């Protein structure tokens, strides 16, 4: 076999988590053979963790697709050509739209961790089909937090762990899950600085908890009592900066009245943390010059998830930690993936009331809240498997795998097969694709210009447009091309809609901007389906492989109009159209990314989108829930005595776009972690196989005994249990598919987020054959 020398280093990014750290890679043919950090990346600045080494397993997965697939009546699939696939899909969607309305079609997804540009083109298809309901993975995790954030501030916030005196991690293990730039570097800096302090609230002694000054090892599912005690201590010990609140917040007295009645000793007893330790931590938070506090799935996919998000904010807000360096602050996004205040019925600046009565604020059948524009994932099957006239009859699923990633995989498979039409756009034949009527193969994230909109840095926010490393695999299309073809097959856009703008694009961005504005005024379709129009007209004039980046030009134009001061701070000031053109050109020409926003922490107050830019501390729906904690305790299921954390982040876990698990060659993989106390009670040794049973299903896994786990709690890792088809046709599943164990009924009453971190379970030893 002849081997070619590796090509010179090329710029790209990791796609495992939302940080998308900058990488440099060498390639041979279609393979990624070497990976190192990109020291020129303006956000990650040379940071790298071990997970980035798995990129080639995504790029060259054996179950990648190279032709559109159509499901036969017997459940098998046949390859069809693109023209046939697009024509049939467009015709069937249009028939459903005409008979039942666009609100009978659900859009799910819009891009995994690193490929968000496709979602900008899906927006045009959504509009063309009249789709009103959407969902994606954020509705599994972040909608409760978003609902609270909208009520209190109306804008998103992010933590400043680079400068904070006290760092608090709530239900989060950033050593493994990251969540902020240069994570492990900053964790070590905080750990080694005697003037700084780290607090971890987590039932497990995680890698981060082992580094912490204070580990509040709460009993599983009792975070609300722990946070309640911290907030109550700040109020009852009169640690609240009242002058600061008089200037910056409303509702302090309402909140204080509730927290004054909290029995802190009882809260300590319920959560299993010493009362004096809770008081010590509360005092440390209240007296620090700056505190950053970050929550994650440990509390967001747990009982009281929305209440936990509220109590979290009360802790750092009551202590006055906002709007300064080192605190939680508002960030300026290039493009918001959601609107925190959009669906919250909160008041807008200037005391203008929010628009009520929007029928799309609730799901059509069961009336679940739509938050951040997203319906609850756990409600999807319920909204399909019914004879209700408003049920969902079709789904368009893009770069997502809900059969594997949503609760109750069994019922999700049933729901997909009950639809009149289901279409999946993805790179591989996923578990969801195997239930769809049509599967459209997308080019990989490394075969096209691509980017992420998870841009959340507070003072200097960056955006990274990545160049393609390879040409598209034969038989695949970019999402931009797929959506453009769909709109043209639907008859929404025609060649005549492009002619004038194509000519203008050949004259440069200044001429194009003027032509686009004029065309939008003359032809409403240009503005309504802007992303596809940009792709078809501006795209061909961009460098080879960069046509899908055309939608960014429109995003830059909107950003400059919405955030001129932040853009000017990054060097993109002056006439907004010309500045947006300069920003777009910088994105195309700077392979490591560009800083698009520079602001001061004090700008966070301008980002509070409530009357007088004041934070609203009192949420009427949640203050009674705080009071209820006084008389309740976490539920206990005697038949299922263990508490399973379904989805722990570990070194051996990835996201599900890495379908080939053969990268893992040493150490434990997919094991059930358990305490020595519980293993002894089960008469099990390390490496023994056990059966984990829940009310929804049962799985087998090898046992791993560790002192990280507290008695009564067990955990299984996320991202595993995928049915991966090798090149020889054999199918392998490594690890546990967690959602064979979870149910859709265990969910937050407000946001509908699932309680995957507190699943009642039973464990018994089994003999491995």
XYZ file of C-alpha atoms in Angstrom:
769
model
C 0.000 0.000 0.000
C 1.301 3.423 -0.972
C 1.178 6.104 1.697
C 1.264 9.781 0.928
C 2.979 12.266 3.191
C 0.668 14.149 5.567
C -0.460 17.503 4.265
C 0.578 20.694 6.027
C -1.288 21.774 9.130
C -4.824 23.085 8.528
C -7.078 25.046 10.867
C -10.360 23.563 12.132
C -12.142 22.908 15.461
C -13.145 20.126 17.803
C -16.801 19.061 17.534
C -17.180 17.026 20.746
C -18.528 19.740 23.058
C -20.004 23.207 22.732
C -16.645 24.967 23.206
C -15.382 23.945 19.742
C -11.746 24.604 20.640
C -9.476 25.571 17.765
C -7.392 22.767 16.260
C -4.697 22.296 13.678
C -4.777 18.979 11.812
C -2.805 17.094 9.222
C -4.614 14.953 6.684
C -3.788 12.055 4.370
C -6.344 11.571 1.642
C -9.685 11.601 3.440
C -8.224 10.915 6.880
C -7.319 13.171 9.792
C -4.009 11.738 10.953
C -2.600 14.288 13.418
C -4.208 16.834 15.727
C -2.763 19.621 17.827
C -4.081 22.795 19.439
C -4.371 26.091 17.583
C -2.431 28.642 19.605
C -3.764 31.470 17.423
C -7.408 30.738 18.237
C -8.737 33.873 19.998
C -10.922 31.967 22.483
C -9.316 28.574 23.192
C -5.772 30.032 22.895
C -3.971 26.728 22.446
C -6.164 24.745 24.839
C -6.772 21.088 24.043
C -8.202 18.027 25.792
C -8.017 14.370 24.839
C -11.491 14.211 23.263
C -10.384 16.095 20.162
C -8.332 13.078 19.083
C -11.515 11.302 17.950
C -12.322 13.494 14.939
C -11.334 10.945 12.299
C -13.750 8.392 13.776
C -16.532 10.833 12.887
C -15.173 11.782 9.480
C -14.604 8.200 8.324
C -17.386 6.338 10.090
C -18.356 3.143 8.287
C -22.068 3.942 8.620
C -21.798 7.271 6.834
C -24.231 7.606 3.953
C -23.511 8.403 0.314
C -26.986 8.312 -1.202
C -30.513 9.364 -0.222
C -32.394 6.409 1.243
C -36.106 5.610 1.030
C -37.849 3.205 3.371
C -39.673 0.282 1.779
C -42.912 -1.160 3.127
C -40.999 -4.044 4.757
C -38.789 -1.634 6.718
C -35.668 -2.023 4.595
C -34.133 0.860 2.666
C -33.315 1.491 -0.967
C -30.954 4.067 -2.418
C -32.577 6.684 -4.640
C -31.234 9.662 -6.552
C -31.361 13.205 -5.192
C -33.897 14.516 -7.702
C -36.356 11.761 -6.793
C -35.809 12.207 -3.061
C -36.270 15.995 -3.093
C -39.332 15.819 -5.368
C -41.084 13.159 -3.295
C -40.309 14.800 0.045
C -41.450 18.223 -1.140
C -44.676 16.781 -2.557
C -45.494 14.851 0.638
C -44.724 17.746 2.981
C -46.821 20.038 0.831
C -49.753 17.603 0.879
C -49.665 17.429 4.689
C -49.356 21.213 4.936
C -52.370 21.747 2.666
C -54.572 19.218 4.457
C -53.581 19.776 8.099
C -51.572 23.008 8.213
C -47.910 23.689 8.829
C -48.458 23.382 12.571
C -48.904 19.629 12.060
C -45.205 19.380 11.091
C -42.524 19.354 13.812
C -38.935 20.416 13.153
C -36.346 18.784 15.427
C -32.647 19.621 15.598
C -30.762 22.248 13.644
C -27.153 21.251 14.164
C -25.078 19.281 16.626
C -22.179 20.723 18.641
C -20.234 22.182 15.717
C -22.511 22.517 12.688
C -24.981 25.333 13.128
C -24.829 26.858 9.667
C -27.239 24.201 8.415
C -29.822 25.470 10.873
C -29.756 28.912 9.257
C -30.942 27.293 6.022
C -33.519 25.136 7.768
C -35.130 28.410 8.831
C -36.189 28.974 5.213
C -37.714 25.495 4.908
C -39.532 25.988 8.211
C -41.081 29.194 6.898
C -41.940 27.677 3.531
C -43.848 24.798 5.158
C -45.497 27.008 7.776
C -43.903 25.006 10.622
C -44.768 26.492 14.030
C -43.296 23.966 16.458
C -39.657 23.112 17.000
C -37.542 21.242 19.500
C -33.964 20.161 19.993
C -31.523 19.053 22.692
C -31.710 22.429 24.468
C -35.259 21.482 25.480
C -33.810 18.459 27.283
C -31.603 20.647 29.442
C -31.776 24.423 29.227
C -35.400 25.518 28.853
C -36.056 25.663 32.604
C -32.977 27.835 32.998
C -34.058 29.899 29.993
C -37.543 30.404 31.422
C -36.087 31.623 34.725
C -33.567 33.789 32.918
C -36.328 35.382 30.869
C -38.395 36.139 33.949
C -35.479 37.644 35.875
C -33.396 39.346 33.168
C -34.587 38.647 29.639
C -31.033 37.851 28.527
C -28.507 35.062 28.801
C -25.525 35.116 31.152
C -22.192 33.350 31.296
C -19.603 32.933 34.017
C -16.227 34.627 34.262
C -14.042 31.966 35.850
C -10.881 33.626 34.584
C -11.264 36.507 37.048
C -13.628 35.353 39.819
C -12.611 35.075 43.452
C -15.088 32.258 44.119
C -16.128 29.668 41.528
C -19.255 27.601 42.213
C -20.188 24.561 40.133
C -23.712 23.270 40.582
C -24.448 19.784 39.251
C -21.479 20.204 36.953
C -18.114 18.507 36.551
C -16.245 20.894 34.249
C -13.074 18.810 34.326
C -14.962 16.423 32.035
C -17.872 18.432 30.620
C -16.023 21.750 30.213
C -18.553 24.580 29.640
C -16.163 27.535 29.514
C -12.995 28.278 27.587
C -9.673 26.742 28.702
C -11.499 24.822 31.404
C -8.795 22.689 32.945
C -6.255 25.497 32.859
C -8.599 27.790 34.805
C -9.592 25.062 37.265
C -5.938 24.514 38.125
C -5.364 28.249 38.471
C -8.245 28.570 40.935
C -7.118 25.485 42.850
C -3.558 26.780 43.210
C -4.420 30.368 44.205
C -4.865 30.690 48.006
C -6.863 33.900 47.537
C -9.442 32.107 45.424
C -11.983 29.424 46.247
C -13.827 26.604 44.482
C -17.193 25.179 45.578
C -18.778 22.076 44.032
C -22.352 20.971 44.724
C -22.664 17.392 43.524
C -23.592 13.995 45.034
C -20.496 12.455 43.473
C -16.876 13.167 44.304
C -16.085 14.170 40.750
C -12.692 15.172 39.397
C -13.696 18.796 39.963
C -15.043 18.115 43.469
C -11.693 16.552 44.373
C -10.039 19.890 43.499
C -12.554 22.021 45.430
C -12.122 23.876 48.702
C -15.717 22.949 49.565
C -17.555 19.915 48.269
C -21.228 19.986 49.220
C -21.983 16.292 48.674
C -25.755 16.520 48.533
C -27.956 13.466 48.465
C -29.191 12.819 44.905
C -32.152 15.035 44.046
C -31.821 17.371 47.042
C -30.073 20.309 45.372
C -33.119 22.539 45.970
C -32.789 22.179 49.745
C -29.063 22.890 49.578
C -29.548 26.033 47.464
C -32.459 27.099 49.651
C -30.197 26.936 52.695
C -27.497 29.008 50.985
C -29.953 31.698 49.877
C -31.699 31.725 53.257
C -28.392 32.116 55.091
C -27.523 35.187 53.029
C -30.878 36.730 53.939
C -31.163 35.619 57.554
C -27.588 36.602 58.418
C -28.153 40.008 56.780
C -25.435 39.542 54.187
C -27.516 41.185 51.448
C -26.035 44.436 49.969
C -29.265 46.434 50.209
C -27.943 49.591 48.520
C -26.873 47.561 45.495
C -30.313 45.999 45.282
C -32.062 49.354 45.586
C -30.201 50.454 42.475
C -30.300 47.267 40.419
C -33.173 44.919 41.358
C -36.836 44.709 42.229
C -38.658 42.156 44.369
C -36.047 41.842 47.110
C -38.541 42.115 49.953
C -40.867 39.510 48.447
C -38.017 37.038 48.133
C -36.568 37.888 51.554
C -39.952 37.366 53.212
C -40.022 33.778 51.928
C -36.386 33.040 52.754
C -36.681 34.381 56.299
C -39.047 31.504 57.071
C -36.677 28.793 55.809
C -35.512 26.276 58.406
C -31.858 26.016 57.437
C -31.194 23.123 59.812
C -33.966 21.096 58.194
C -32.642 21.877 54.709
C -29.218 20.647 55.830
C -30.754 17.443 57.159
C -32.661 16.775 53.927
C -29.715 17.392 51.599
C -27.236 15.586 53.861
C -24.761 18.470 54.191
C -23.624 19.789 57.555
C -25.442 23.018 58.465
C -22.266 24.815 59.484
C -20.642 23.907 56.179
C -23.626 25.349 54.314
C -23.443 28.548 56.347
C -19.679 28.823 55.819
C -20.082 28.531 52.040
C -22.944 31.046 51.994
C -20.810 33.551 53.920
C -17.865 32.976 51.561
C -20.113 33.694 48.578
C -21.674 36.772 50.183
C -18.386 38.360 51.272
C -16.357 37.670 48.124
C -15.526 40.491 45.729
C -16.691 38.370 42.805
C -18.491 35.038 42.379
C -19.231 33.067 39.224
C -21.705 30.220 39.542
C -22.470 27.725 36.772
C -25.182 25.084 36.716
C -25.463 22.120 34.400
C -27.302 18.879 33.743
C -26.870 17.501 37.249
C -29.598 19.902 38.375
C -31.199 20.733 35.025
C -32.171 17.096 34.398
C -33.227 16.458 37.955
C -36.210 16.987 40.241
C -36.890 20.692 40.883
C -34.868 21.541 37.763
C -36.545 24.894 37.059
C -36.653 25.709 40.772
C -32.945 24.853 41.006
C -32.190 27.342 38.231
C -34.111 29.989 40.137
C -32.463 29.266 43.496
C -29.047 29.240 41.821
C -29.615 32.781 40.571
C -30.973 33.922 43.900
C -27.780 32.814 45.636
C -25.428 34.926 43.538
C -27.855 37.773 42.916
C -28.801 38.188 46.590
C -25.063 38.560 47.236
C -24.801 41.202 44.472
C -22.627 39.303 42.006
C -23.595 40.671 38.590
C -22.289 43.351 36.249
C -18.648 43.227 37.401
C -15.558 41.413 36.239
C -15.424 37.937 37.751
C -19.188 37.594 38.171
C -21.933 36.140 36.014
C -22.518 38.641 33.220
C -24.532 39.030 30.047
C -22.760 38.164 26.811
C -23.303 39.645 23.358
C -24.078 36.818 20.903
C -23.462 36.963 17.167
C -26.817 35.259 16.714
C -29.015 33.984 19.514
C -30.023 30.333 19.207
C -33.095 31.171 21.265
C -34.745 34.075 23.014
C -34.799 33.792 26.781
C -37.708 36.150 27.133
C -39.624 35.304 23.983
C -42.063 32.825 25.447
C -42.115 33.812 29.074
C -44.958 36.359 29.154
C -42.530 38.653 30.936
C -42.726 42.407 30.562
C -40.599 44.144 27.991
C -38.553 47.337 28.518
C -40.636 50.452 28.740
C -43.390 48.621 30.643
C -44.900 47.356 27.387
C -46.823 44.150 28.127
C -45.826 40.961 26.397
C -48.170 39.604 23.778
C -50.416 36.972 25.335
C -52.776 34.568 23.680
C -50.260 33.216 21.149
C -51.541 29.682 20.448
C -48.026 28.490 19.701
C -46.829 29.165 23.264
C -48.240 25.737 24.141
C -48.138 22.372 22.421
C -51.204 21.663 20.272
C -52.521 18.539 22.012
C -51.571 18.621 25.693
C -50.785 22.308 26.183
C -47.193 22.019 27.452
C -45.214 25.268 27.637
C -43.151 26.314 24.635
C -40.031 27.990 26.060
C -37.231 29.625 24.072
C -39.263 28.680 21.007
C -38.899 24.972 21.862
C -41.500 22.447 22.938
C -40.474 19.859 25.571
C -38.707 16.836 24.132
C -40.550 14.541 26.534
C -43.873 15.635 25.062
C -43.084 14.786 21.420
C -44.336 11.197 21.481
C -47.480 12.261 23.371
C -48.191 14.862 20.683
C -47.946 12.182 17.965
C -49.452 9.005 19.468
C -53.006 10.272 19.743
C -56.091 10.648 17.570
C -56.317 14.354 18.397
C -56.938 16.385 15.213
C -54.030 18.720 16.054
C -51.465 15.925 16.461
C -48.130 16.093 14.689
C -48.278 14.202 11.417
C -44.783 14.778 10.080
C -41.255 15.515 11.323
C -38.175 17.005 9.732
C -35.143 15.964 11.805
C -31.735 17.485 11.161
C -28.340 16.562 12.638
C -30.047 14.965 15.631
C -30.802 11.494 16.910
C -33.921 11.718 19.130
C -34.549 7.960 19.154
C -31.269 7.541 20.994
C -31.047 10.820 22.907
C -34.606 11.394 24.178
C -36.349 9.606 27.044
C -38.090 6.309 26.304
C -36.418 5.224 23.064
C -39.018 2.503 22.645
C -41.880 4.994 22.508
C -39.945 7.410 20.322
C -39.457 4.678 17.736
C -43.190 3.979 17.873
C -43.983 7.666 17.444
C -41.759 8.080 14.390
C -43.342 5.098 12.691
C -46.816 6.496 13.421
C -46.110 9.684 11.444
C -47.368 10.133 7.921
C -43.938 11.409 6.910
C -40.531 11.526 8.598
C -37.374 12.900 6.994
C -33.866 12.809 8.502
C -30.909 14.904 7.335
C -27.695 13.453 8.769
C -24.275 12.086 7.906
C -24.917 8.521 9.098
C -27.623 5.874 9.329
C -28.440 6.674 12.941
C -30.975 5.013 15.217
C -33.428 7.754 14.224
C -32.629 7.439 10.524
C -33.513 3.734 10.773
C -37.101 4.733 11.609
C -37.485 7.475 8.978
C -39.243 7.386 5.637
C -36.419 9.279 3.926
C -32.796 9.831 4.910
C -30.836 12.603 3.186
C -27.038 12.302 3.545
C -25.303 15.531 4.552
C -21.670 16.335 3.952
C -19.633 16.094 7.152
C -18.610 19.041 9.292
C -15.134 18.826 7.749
C -16.372 18.823 4.138
C -17.898 22.301 4.064
C -17.555 25.704 5.662
C -19.002 25.313 9.145
C -19.372 27.109 12.464
C -21.129 27.185 15.820
C -23.208 29.903 17.466
C -22.290 28.798 20.996
C -20.418 32.104 21.375
C -20.806 33.138 25.022
C -17.608 34.923 26.088
C -18.445 38.068 28.064
C -15.718 40.635 27.430
C -14.185 39.386 24.162
C -16.518 37.168 22.191
C -15.205 35.218 19.211
C -16.576 33.452 16.149
C -14.786 30.748 14.181
C -15.731 30.038 10.561
C -13.965 26.819 9.622
C -12.734 26.034 6.139
C -13.485 22.584 4.674
C -10.699 20.043 5.107
C -11.994 17.711 2.385
C -14.302 17.863 -0.621
C -17.827 16.560 0.072
C -18.157 12.787 0.019
C -19.656 11.600 -3.252
C -23.441 11.402 -3.028
C -23.742 13.880 -0.139
C -24.899 17.503 -0.157
C -24.451 20.341 2.287
C -27.503 21.282 4.343
C -27.536 24.609 2.487
C -27.935 22.809 -0.830
C -30.544 20.407 0.557
C -32.744 23.215 1.854
C -32.283 25.260 -1.313
C -33.440 22.306 -3.411
C -36.406 21.731 -1.109
C -37.554 25.350 -1.423
C -37.212 25.219 -5.189
C -39.132 21.932 -5.369
C -41.865 23.499 -3.213
C -42.111 26.273 -5.803
C -41.296 28.932 -3.207
C -38.183 30.229 -5.009
C -37.460 30.266 -8.731
C -34.401 31.119 -10.847
C -35.843 34.568 -11.557
C -35.576 35.380 -7.834
C -31.787 35.039 -8.054
C -30.751 36.680 -11.350
C -30.314 40.310 -10.300
C -28.611 39.482 -6.991
C -26.153 37.121 -8.669
C -25.045 39.937 -10.936
C -24.681 42.281 -7.970
C -22.588 39.718 -6.065
C -20.028 39.753 -8.879
C -19.502 43.496 -8.221
C -18.557 43.096 -4.547
C -20.221 43.296 -1.138
C -21.049 47.018 -1.256
C -23.012 46.613 -4.482
C -24.542 43.403 -3.191
C -25.740 45.043 0.020
C -27.547 47.776 -1.916
C -29.050 45.252 -4.309
C -30.195 42.968 -1.505
C -31.973 45.807 0.291
C -33.718 46.850 -2.913
C -34.648 43.266 -3.775
C -36.080 42.718 -0.285
C -38.333 45.762 -0.689
C -39.507 44.672 -4.126
C -39.849 40.963 -3.456
C -40.934 39.821 0.060
C -39.588 36.331 -0.655
C -36.013 37.649 -0.641
C -36.232 38.677 3.005
C -38.432 35.791 4.110
C -36.136 33.124 2.654
C -32.969 35.182 3.011
C -30.614 32.318 3.888
C -31.349 30.337 0.732
C -31.360 33.481 -1.434
C -27.939 34.387 -0.016
C -26.641 30.886 -0.664
C -27.832 30.875 -4.273
C -26.659 34.406 -5.089
C -23.762 35.384 -2.824
C -22.546 31.826 -2.236
C -21.091 31.217 -5.714
C -18.870 34.303 -5.378
C -17.267 33.080 -2.136
C -14.022 31.053 -2.007
C -14.287 27.368 -2.999
C -16.124 25.351 -0.332
C -17.411 28.482 1.447
C -20.808 28.838 -0.253
C -22.672 27.593 2.897
C -21.155 30.553 4.762
C -23.280 32.959 2.701
C -25.962 33.141 5.394
C -23.338 34.676 7.695
C -23.400 37.847 5.623
C -27.015 38.420 6.617
C -26.244 37.530 10.230
C -23.399 40.064 10.279
C -25.747 42.735 8.930
C -28.306 42.031 11.678
C -25.633 41.894 14.365
C -24.222 45.309 13.459
C -27.668 46.874 13.692
C -28.418 45.277 17.049
C -25.009 45.627 18.744
C -23.092 48.539 17.152
C -21.187 49.427 20.337
C -19.951 45.871 20.950
C -18.963 45.546 17.298
C -17.151 48.885 17.378
C -15.212 47.714 20.428
C -13.919 44.837 18.299
C -12.908 47.202 15.493
C -16.047 47.009 13.371
C -17.460 50.474 13.850
C -18.797 53.124 11.475
C -21.477 52.668 8.847
C -23.287 49.460 9.876
C -23.508 48.003 6.361
C -19.837 48.599 5.647
C -18.819 47.407 9.114
C -20.843 44.217 8.631
C -19.103 43.657 5.311
C -15.719 44.047 7.021
C -16.746 41.581 9.733
C -17.893 39.061 7.129
C -14.624 39.413 5.218
C -12.685 38.935 8.464
C -14.571 35.705 9.116
C -13.665 34.442 5.647
C -10.014 35.451 5.875
C -9.048 34.620 9.468
C -8.816 30.809 9.717
C -8.468 30.788 13.524
C -11.527 32.948 14.093
C -12.285 36.589 14.800
C -13.249 38.639 17.858
C -16.579 40.237 16.935
C -17.603 41.761 20.275
C -15.674 43.638 22.947
C -17.601 45.000 25.934
C -17.169 45.842 29.590
C -18.893 43.787 32.320
C -20.969 46.866 33.153
C -22.646 46.458 29.757
C -24.493 43.565 31.404
C -26.963 46.062 32.872
C -27.920 47.323 29.424
C -28.591 43.705 28.444
C -31.238 43.308 31.167
C -34.363 43.562 29.032
C -36.787 44.445 31.799
C -38.158 47.845 32.914
C -35.381 50.280 33.919
C -32.864 47.487 33.221
C -33.513 46.112 36.701
C -33.342 42.430 37.574
C -36.644 40.977 38.799
C -35.850 38.761 41.799
C -39.388 37.579 42.523
C -40.928 34.958 40.246
C -44.530 34.520 41.326
C -44.788 30.933 40.080
C -41.694 29.777 42.009
C -41.825 31.553 45.367
C -44.587 29.143 46.531
C -42.381 26.233 45.407
C -39.651 27.439 47.740
C -42.154 27.495 50.596
C -43.251 23.925 49.776
C -39.734 22.616 50.449
C -40.405 23.107 54.158
C -42.908 20.244 54.219
C -41.542 17.857 51.600
C -38.690 15.437 51.074
C -37.395 13.773 47.891
C -39.498 10.825 46.710
C -38.273 7.305 47.442
C -39.239 4.170 45.530
C -38.760 1.077 47.715
C -39.002 -1.245 44.704
C -36.163 0.639 42.997
C -33.911 1.685 45.890
C -30.949 3.033 43.910
C -30.760 6.464 42.301
C -29.330 6.166 38.800
C -27.557 9.143 37.238
C -28.276 8.352 33.592
C -25.589 10.205 31.688
C -22.326 10.842 33.492
C -19.549 12.625 31.600
C -16.367 10.568 31.630
C -13.084 10.386 29.777
C -14.478 7.576 27.626
C -17.601 9.457 26.532
C -18.195 11.555 23.436
C -21.262 12.979 21.817
C -23.237 10.645 19.599
C -21.824 11.992 16.340
C -18.754 9.834 17.158
C -20.485 6.538 16.426
C -17.434 4.307 16.143
C -16.262 3.469 19.678
C -13.148 1.581 18.573
C -11.026 4.626 19.505
C -11.277 3.413 23.102
C -8.526 0.847 23.656
C -7.785 0.780 27.377
C -9.499 1.251 30.720
C -13.138 0.836 31.705
C -15.833 1.476 29.112
C -19.529 1.864 29.819
C -19.327 0.569 33.373
C -21.874 1.067 36.125
C -20.194 2.998 38.914
C -21.162 2.085 42.471
C -19.840 2.575 45.995
C -17.907 -0.169 47.792
C -20.644 -0.252 50.436
C -23.333 -1.061 47.881
C -21.169 -3.515 45.960
C -20.539 -5.463 49.148
C -24.264 -5.561 49.899
C -24.868 -6.975 46.410
C -22.006 -9.472 46.859
C -20.330 -8.064 43.749
C -16.688 -7.486 42.887
C -15.101 -5.037 40.510
C -15.730 -6.153 36.917
C -18.749 -8.332 37.730
C -21.767 -7.889 35.463
C -24.990 -6.549 36.884
C -28.478 -5.894 35.574
C -29.845 -2.402 36.064
C -33.637 -2.301 35.994
C -35.986 0.679 35.993
C -39.721 0.906 35.509
C -39.091 1.324 31.775
C -36.457 -1.293 30.975
C -33.343 -3.227 31.937
C -29.734 -3.344 30.727
C -26.578 -5.223 31.662
C -23.270 -3.516 32.402
C -19.909 -4.290 34.048
C -19.429 -2.987 37.573
C -16.852 -0.387 38.582
C -16.413 0.132 42.322
C -15.282 3.623 43.230
C -15.114 5.902 46.244
C -16.561 8.678 44.076
C -20.082 7.330 44.547
C -22.101 7.738 47.712
C -24.177 4.794 49.025
C -27.461 4.435 47.175
C -26.321 6.233 44.044
C -25.098 4.693 40.776
C -24.153 6.119 37.395
C -23.859 5.155 33.738
C -22.006 7.255 31.122
C -23.602 9.280 28.342
C -23.135 8.940 24.592
C -22.736 5.159 24.427
C -24.942 2.243 23.377
C -24.957 3.171 19.690
C -25.614 0.471 17.085
C -22.589 0.996 14.846
C -22.448 -0.827 11.536
C -18.883 -1.696 10.531
C -17.653 -1.826 6.952
C -18.155 -5.605 6.864
C -21.836 -5.202 7.775
C -21.580 -6.404 11.368
C -23.364 -4.295 13.979
C -21.761 -3.604 17.334
C -23.178 -1.918 20.412
C -20.698 -0.854 23.083
C -22.043 0.457 26.346
C -25.596 1.139 27.415
C -28.247 3.027 25.489
C -29.515 4.994 28.490
C -32.905 5.946 27.128
C -33.991 2.329 27.052
C -34.188 2.914 30.840
C -35.840 6.329 31.052
C -39.490 7.356 30.812
C -41.186 10.488 29.531
C -43.418 10.936 32.577
C -40.554 11.907 34.936
C -40.174 15.559 33.988
C -40.223 19.084 35.323
C -43.773 20.451 35.714
C -42.852 23.841 34.222
C -40.275 23.234 31.496
C -40.805 19.522 30.882
C -37.088 18.765 31.182
C -36.444 15.103 32.039
C -35.167 13.827 35.363
C -32.398 11.672 33.903
C -30.069 12.359 36.837
C -32.478 10.792 39.318
C -33.900 7.575 37.866
C -35.126 5.015 40.451
C -33.327 1.747 39.725
C -32.682 -1.772 40.981
C -29.332 -3.578 40.656
C -28.696 -7.332 40.752
C -25.749 -9.500 39.838
C -25.946 -11.583 36.642
C -23.759 -14.224 35.091
C -22.158 -13.084 31.835
C -22.393 -15.741 29.125
